[in-house]
Amino acid sequence: SLSASSKLIKDPGAYSADTFQILAALVWSRKLSERATLRYGVCGDSRFGSYEIYPSISIDWRPHADLMVELGFPTTRLTYQALPNINLSLRFAPDGNEWHVKNEDMDKQSQLVFEASLIEWAVNWQALTRLTITASVGRAFHNRYDVTLSDDSRVRLSDDSVTRIGAALKWRF
């Protein structure tokens, strides 16, 4: 994926290897019973801030036809099927990223690293067979930034929790 500041995105000639991230996951599933599945694997992304390769594991438990509990690392989620085409979910997960940034003159560069934890509630509507529309509201907390200052020193900053609102369209081919 392309992970850069808006100034850098406008100038493709200034892209470097630091501008791109390879997002990957290799996950296996093993059915434990009619109601439980074990998922495990390895992921590579920046959800913890800097790019990392890390393990992924979860137990997906369906205590009732309308309820799914995914207890795991790095994401835990509770999903309730409210109507045949609408589900509600509550998710807890890391929410970080890393961006390649340049200054106004494009002569200095740095990596901006953001780390946070997220709790998010979402409504997912299966509008058509291939189209899902999602609305969400969440709270990002434990927000931390690693930034490079103009004198090339690195500092770590913290920020207050923030509320975020989201909308998404997903089309499956």
Short mmCIF file of N, CA, C and O in Angstrom, two decimals, residues 41-124:
data_model
loop_
_atom_site.label_atom_id
_atom_site.label_comp_id
_atom_site.label_asym_id
_atom_site.label_seq_id
_atom_site.Cartn_x
_atom_site.Cartn_y
_atom_site.Cartn_z
N GLY A 41 -2.13 -17.72 12.45
CA GLY A 41 -1.30 -17.39 11.30
C GLY A 41 -0.26 -16.34 11.62
O GLY A 41 0.08 -16.11 12.78
N VAL A 42 0.19 -15.68 10.57
CA VAL A 42 1.19 -14.63 10.69
C VAL A 42 0.76 -13.46 9.81
O VAL A 42 0.20 -13.65 8.72
N CYS A 43 0.98 -12.24 10.30
CA CYS A 43 0.61 -11.03 9.58
C CYS A 43 1.81 -10.10 9.48
O CYS A 43 2.73 -10.16 10.30
N GLY A 44 1.77 -9.23 8.50
CA GLY A 44 2.78 -8.19 8.34
C GLY A 44 2.09 -6.89 7.97
O GLY A 44 1.45 -6.80 6.93
N ASP A 45 2.16 -5.90 8.87
CA ASP A 45 1.57 -4.58 8.61
C ASP A 45 2.04 -3.60 9.68
O ASP A 45 2.91 -3.92 10.48
N SER A 46 1.42 -2.43 9.71
CA SER A 46 1.83 -1.37 10.64
C SER A 46 0.75 -1.05 11.67
O SER A 46 0.73 0.04 12.21
N ARG A 47 -0.13 -1.98 11.95
CA ARG A 47 -1.21 -1.66 12.88
C ARG A 47 -0.72 -1.41 14.30
O ARG A 47 -1.43 -0.83 15.11
N PHE A 48 0.51 -1.83 14.62
CA PHE A 48 1.09 -1.53 15.94
C PHE A 48 2.00 -0.30 15.89
O PHE A 48 2.70 -0.02 16.85
N GLY A 49 2.04 0.41 14.78
CA GLY A 49 2.92 1.57 14.59
C GLY A 49 3.88 1.28 13.47
O GLY A 49 3.52 1.35 12.31
N SER A 50 5.10 0.93 13.81
CA SER A 50 6.09 0.57 12.80
C SER A 50 5.74 -0.79 12.18
O SER A 50 5.06 -1.60 12.80
N TYR A 51 6.22 -1.01 10.97
CA TYR A 51 5.94 -2.27 10.27
C TYR A 51 6.51 -3.43 11.07
O TYR A 51 7.66 -3.40 11.51
N GLU A 52 5.70 -4.46 11.27
CA GLU A 52 6.11 -5.66 12.01
C GLU A 52 5.51 -6.90 11.39
O GLU A 52 4.44 -6.86 10.79
N ILE A 53 6.20 -8.01 11.59
CA ILE A 53 5.67 -9.35 11.32
C ILE A 53 5.30 -9.90 12.70
O ILE A 53 6.11 -9.86 13.62
N TYR A 54 4.07 -10.39 12.86
CA TYR A 54 3.62 -10.83 14.18
C TYR A 54 2.62 -11.98 14.04
O TYR A 54 2.02 -12.16 12.98
N PRO A 55 2.43 -12.74 15.12
CA PRO A 55 1.47 -13.86 15.06
C PRO A 55 0.03 -13.36 15.20
O PRO A 55 -0.22 -12.30 15.77
N SER A 56 -0.88 -14.14 14.69
CA SER A 56 -2.30 -13.86 14.81
C SER A 56 -2.98 -15.14 15.29
O SER A 56 -2.70 -16.22 14.78
N ILE A 57 -3.88 -15.00 16.27
CA ILE A 57 -4.60 -16.18 16.76
C ILE A 57 -5.96 -15.74 17.30
O ILE A 57 -6.08 -14.66 17.89
N SER A 58 -6.97 -16.55 17.04
CA SER A 58 -8.29 -16.26 17.61
C SER A 58 -9.10 -17.55 17.71
O SER A 58 -8.89 -18.50 16.97
N ILE A 59 -10.01 -17.51 18.65
CA ILE A 59 -11.04 -18.54 18.78
C ILE A 59 -12.34 -17.86 18.37
O ILE A 59 -12.72 -16.84 18.95
N ASP A 60 -12.97 -18.38 17.34
CA ASP A 60 -14.26 -17.87 16.89
C ASP A 60 -15.33 -18.81 17.44
O ASP A 60 -15.35 -19.99 17.11
N TRP A 61 -16.20 -18.26 18.30
CA TRP A 61 -17.21 -19.07 18.98
C TRP A 61 -18.59 -18.52 18.65
O TRP A 61 -18.83 -17.32 18.75
N ARG A 62 -19.48 -19.39 18.22
CA ARG A 62 -20.86 -19.01 17.87
C ARG A 62 -21.79 -19.67 18.88
O ARG A 62 -22.30 -20.78 18.64
N PRO A 63 -22.06 -18.99 20.03
CA PRO A 63 -22.93 -19.59 21.04
C PRO A 63 -24.40 -19.65 20.60
O PRO A 63 -25.18 -20.41 21.14
N HIS A 64 -24.75 -18.82 19.63
CA HIS A 64 -26.12 -18.76 19.09
C HIS A 64 -26.01 -18.40 17.61
O HIS A 64 -25.04 -17.79 17.18
N ALA A 65 -26.99 -18.78 16.83
CA ALA A 65 -26.94 -18.53 15.38
C ALA A 65 -26.74 -17.06 15.03
O ALA A 65 -26.13 -16.73 14.01
N ASP A 66 -27.21 -16.14 15.89
CA ASP A 66 -27.11 -14.71 15.61
C ASP A 66 -25.92 -14.03 16.27
O ASP A 66 -25.74 -12.82 16.12
N LEU A 67 -25.09 -14.76 17.01
CA LEU A 67 -24.01 -14.16 17.78
C LEU A 67 -22.68 -14.84 17.50
O LEU A 67 -22.58 -16.05 17.54
N MET A 68 -21.65 -14.03 17.20
CA MET A 68 -20.29 -14.55 16.97
C MET A 68 -19.33 -13.79 17.90
O MET A 68 -19.33 -12.56 17.93
N VAL A 69 -18.53 -14.55 18.64
CA VAL A 69 -17.52 -13.98 19.51
C VAL A 69 -16.16 -14.39 18.93
O VAL A 69 -15.88 -15.58 18.80
N GLU A 70 -15.35 -13.41 18.56
CA GLU A 70 -13.99 -13.65 18.08
C GLU A 70 -13.04 -13.12 19.14
O GLU A 70 -12.85 -11.91 19.26
N LEU A 71 -12.46 -14.02 19.92
CA LEU A 71 -11.54 -13.64 20.98
C LEU A 71 -10.13 -13.92 20.49
O LEU A 71 -9.80 -15.09 20.24
N GLY A 72 -9.32 -12.87 20.34
CA GLY A 72 -8.01 -13.15 19.78
C GLY A 72 -7.03 -12.01 19.84
O GLY A 72 -7.27 -10.97 20.44
N PHE A 73 -5.92 -12.23 19.19
CA PHE A 73 -4.84 -11.27 19.04
C PHE A 73 -4.49 -11.18 17.56
O PHE A 73 -4.31 -12.21 16.93
N PRO A 74 -4.47 -10.04 16.95
CA PRO A 74 -4.53 -8.72 17.56
C PRO A 74 -5.93 -8.13 17.68
O PRO A 74 -6.08 -7.06 18.25
N THR A 75 -6.95 -8.81 17.19
CA THR A 75 -8.31 -8.24 17.18
C THR A 75 -9.28 -9.13 17.93
O THR A 75 -9.26 -10.35 17.78
N THR A 76 -10.14 -8.49 18.72
CA THR A 76 -11.25 -9.16 19.38
C THR A 76 -12.52 -8.47 18.90
O THR A 76 -12.57 -7.24 18.83
N ARG A 77 -13.54 -9.27 18.56
CA ARG A 77 -14.78 -8.70 17.99
C ARG A 77 -15.99 -9.50 18.46
O ARG A 77 -15.94 -10.72 18.58
N LEU A 78 -17.08 -8.78 18.69
CA LEU A 78 -18.37 -9.37 19.01
C LEU A 78 -19.33 -8.92 17.91
O LEU A 78 -19.45 -7.72 17.64
N THR A 79 -19.97 -9.87 17.22
CA THR A 79 -20.87 -9.54 16.11
C THR A 79 -22.25 -10.15 16.36
O THR A 79 -22.36 -11.34 16.67
N TYR A 80 -23.27 -9.31 16.21
CA TYR A 80 -24.66 -9.74 16.40
C TYR A 80 -25.41 -9.54 15.09
O TYR A 80 -25.42 -8.44 14.53
N GLN A 81 -26.05 -10.59 14.59
CA GLN A 81 -26.85 -10.52 13.36
C GLN A 81 -28.24 -10.04 13.76
O GLN A 81 -29.10 -10.82 14.16
N ALA A 82 -28.47 -8.72 13.66
CA ALA A 82 -29.73 -8.12 14.11
C ALA A 82 -30.90 -8.44 13.18
O ALA A 82 -32.01 -8.68 13.64
N LEU A 83 -30.63 -8.41 11.88
CA LEU A 83 -31.62 -8.72 10.84
C LEU A 83 -30.92 -9.55 9.79
O LEU A 83 -29.68 -9.60 9.76
N PRO A 84 -31.65 -10.19 8.89
CA PRO A 84 -30.97 -11.01 7.87
C PRO A 84 -29.88 -10.27 7.09
O PRO A 84 -28.87 -10.86 6.72
N ASN A 85 -30.03 -8.96 6.87
CA ASN A 85 -29.02 -8.23 6.09
C ASN A 85 -28.31 -7.13 6.89
O ASN A 85 -27.60 -6.31 6.32
N ILE A 86 -28.46 -7.12 8.22
CA ILE A 86 -27.80 -6.12 9.07
C ILE A 86 -27.16 -6.80 10.27
O ILE A 86 -27.80 -7.57 10.99
N ASN A 87 -25.87 -6.51 10.47
CA ASN A 87 -25.22 -6.96 11.69
C ASN A 87 -24.57 -5.79 12.40
O ASN A 87 -24.23 -4.78 11.81
N LEU A 88 -24.43 -5.94 13.71
CA LEU A 88 -23.80 -4.95 14.58
C LEU A 88 -22.54 -5.58 15.13
O LEU A 88 -22.52 -6.76 15.48
N SER A 89 -21.46 -4.79 15.21
CA SER A 89 -20.23 -5.36 15.75
C SER A 89 -19.54 -4.38 16.69
O SER A 89 -19.66 -3.16 16.53
N LEU A 90 -18.84 -4.93 17.65
CA LEU A 90 -18.01 -4.18 18.58
C LEU A 90 -16.62 -4.79 18.48
O LEU A 90 -16.46 -6.00 18.65
N ARG A 91 -15.62 -3.93 18.19
CA ARG A 91 -14.26 -4.43 17.91
C ARG A 91 -13.25 -3.70 18.77
O ARG A 91 -13.34 -2.49 18.97
N PHE A 92 -12.26 -4.46 19.27
CA PHE A 92 -11.11 -3.89 19.97
C PHE A 92 -9.87 -4.34 19.24
O PHE A 92 -9.69 -5.54 18.99
N ALA A 93 -9.00 -3.37 18.85
CA ALA A 93 -7.84 -3.72 18.04
C ALA A 93 -6.79 -2.61 18.10
O ALA A 93 -7.11 -1.46 18.43
N PRO A 94 -5.54 -2.93 17.74
CA PRO A 94 -4.55 -1.88 17.58
C PRO A 94 -4.89 -1.06 16.33
O PRO A 94 -5.51 -1.56 15.39
N ASP A 95 -4.50 0.22 16.34
CA ASP A 95 -4.86 1.10 15.23
C ASP A 95 -3.69 2.06 14.94
O ASP A 95 -3.76 3.23 15.26
N GLY A 96 -2.64 1.54 14.37
CA GLY A 96 -1.49 2.38 14.09
C GLY A 96 -1.14 2.38 12.62
O GLY A 96 -1.80 1.73 11.81
N ASN A 97 -0.10 3.13 12.29
CA ASN A 97 0.41 3.14 10.92
C ASN A 97 1.74 3.89 10.91
O ASN A 97 2.14 4.50 11.90
N GLU A 98 2.38 3.85 9.76
CA GLU A 98 3.67 4.52 9.55
C GLU A 98 3.60 5.20 8.19
O GLU A 98 3.15 4.60 7.21
N TRP A 99 4.01 6.47 8.14
CA TRP A 99 3.96 7.23 6.89
C TRP A 99 5.33 7.80 6.54
O TRP A 99 6.07 8.26 7.42
N HIS A 100 5.65 7.79 5.27
CA HIS A 100 6.85 8.44 4.75
C HIS A 100 6.45 9.89 4.50
O HIS A 100 5.53 10.16 3.73
N VAL A 101 7.14 10.83 5.14
CA VAL A 101 6.79 12.24 5.02
C VAL A 101 8.01 13.05 4.59
O VAL A 101 9.15 12.67 4.84
N LYS A 102 7.74 14.17 3.93
CA LYS A 102 8.79 15.14 3.54
C LYS A 102 8.33 16.52 3.95
O LYS A 102 7.14 16.79 4.05
N ASN A 103 9.31 17.42 4.14
CA ASN A 103 8.98 18.79 4.51
C ASN A 103 8.46 19.57 3.30
O ASN A 103 8.38 19.04 2.19
N GLU A 104 8.12 20.84 3.53
CA GLU A 104 7.54 21.69 2.48
C GLU A 104 8.43 21.78 1.24
O GLU A 104 7.95 21.77 0.12
N ASP A 105 9.74 21.86 1.44
CA ASP A 105 10.69 21.98 0.32
C ASP A 105 11.05 20.63 -0.30
O ASP A 105 11.80 20.58 -1.27
N MET A 106 10.54 19.56 0.29
CA MET A 106 10.79 18.19 -0.19
C MET A 106 12.27 17.81 -0.14
O MET A 106 12.71 16.94 -0.87
N ASP A 107 13.06 18.47 0.74
CA ASP A 107 14.48 18.14 0.82
C ASP A 107 14.84 17.35 2.08
O ASP A 107 15.96 16.88 2.21
N LYS A 108 13.91 17.20 3.02
CA LYS A 108 14.12 16.38 4.22
C LYS A 108 12.99 15.38 4.31
O LYS A 108 11.83 15.68 3.99
N GLN A 109 13.32 14.17 4.76
CA GLN A 109 12.30 13.14 4.88
C GLN A 109 12.38 12.45 6.23
O GLN A 109 13.40 12.52 6.91
N SER A 110 11.31 11.79 6.59
CA SER A 110 11.23 11.10 7.86
C SER A 110 10.12 10.05 7.79
O SER A 110 9.35 10.02 6.84
N GLN A 111 10.07 9.22 8.80
CA GLN A 111 8.95 8.29 8.99
C GLN A 111 8.17 8.79 10.19
O GLN A 111 8.72 8.98 11.27
N LEU A 112 6.88 9.02 10.01
CA LEU A 112 5.98 9.38 11.09
C LEU A 112 5.27 8.11 11.52
O LEU A 112 4.65 7.43 10.71
N VAL A 113 5.40 7.75 12.80
CA VAL A 113 4.82 6.52 13.32
C VAL A 113 3.73 6.88 14.33
O VAL A 113 3.95 7.68 15.23
N PHE A 114 2.54 6.28 14.15
CA PHE A 114 1.41 6.50 15.03
C PHE A 114 1.01 5.16 15.64
O PHE A 114 0.91 4.16 14.93
N GLU A 115 0.77 5.16 16.95
CA GLU A 115 0.31 3.96 17.66
C GLU A 115 -0.92 4.32 18.47
O GLU A 115 -0.96 5.39 19.09
N ALA A 116 -1.92 3.45 18.48
CA ALA A 116 -3.12 3.68 19.27
C ALA A 116 -3.85 2.34 19.47
O ALA A 116 -3.56 1.36 18.80
N SER A 117 -4.80 2.37 20.37
CA SER A 117 -5.74 1.26 20.55
C SER A 117 -7.11 1.79 20.18
O SER A 117 -7.40 2.98 20.36
N LEU A 118 -7.96 0.92 19.66
CA LEU A 118 -9.26 1.35 19.16
C LEU A 118 -10.36 0.46 19.68
O LEU A 118 -10.22 -0.77 19.67
N ILE A 119 -11.45 1.06 20.11
CA ILE A 119 -12.69 0.33 20.35
C ILE A 119 -13.71 0.98 19.41
O ILE A 119 -13.81 2.20 19.34
N GLU A 120 -14.40 0.12 18.63
CA GLU A 120 -15.27 0.65 17.57
C GLU A 120 -16.55 -0.16 17.46
O GLU A 120 -16.53 -1.38 17.48
N TRP A 121 -17.67 0.55 17.32
CA TRP A 121 -18.97 -0.05 17.09
C TRP A 121 -19.36 0.23 15.65
O TRP A 121 -19.18 1.34 15.16
N ALA A 122 -19.86 -0.79 14.94
CA ALA A 122 -20.20 -0.63 13.53
C ALA A 122 -21.54 -1.29 13.22
O ALA A 122 -21.92 -2.30 13.82
N VAL A 123 -22.23 -0.70 12.25
CA VAL A 123 -23.45 -1.27 11.67
C VAL A 123 -23.10 -1.62 10.23
O VAL A 123 -22.64 -0.75 9.47
N ASN A 124 -23.28 -2.88 9.86
CA ASN A 124 -22.98 -3.35 8.50
C ASN A 124 -24.28 -3.77 7.83
O ASN A 124 -24.99 -4.65 8.33
#
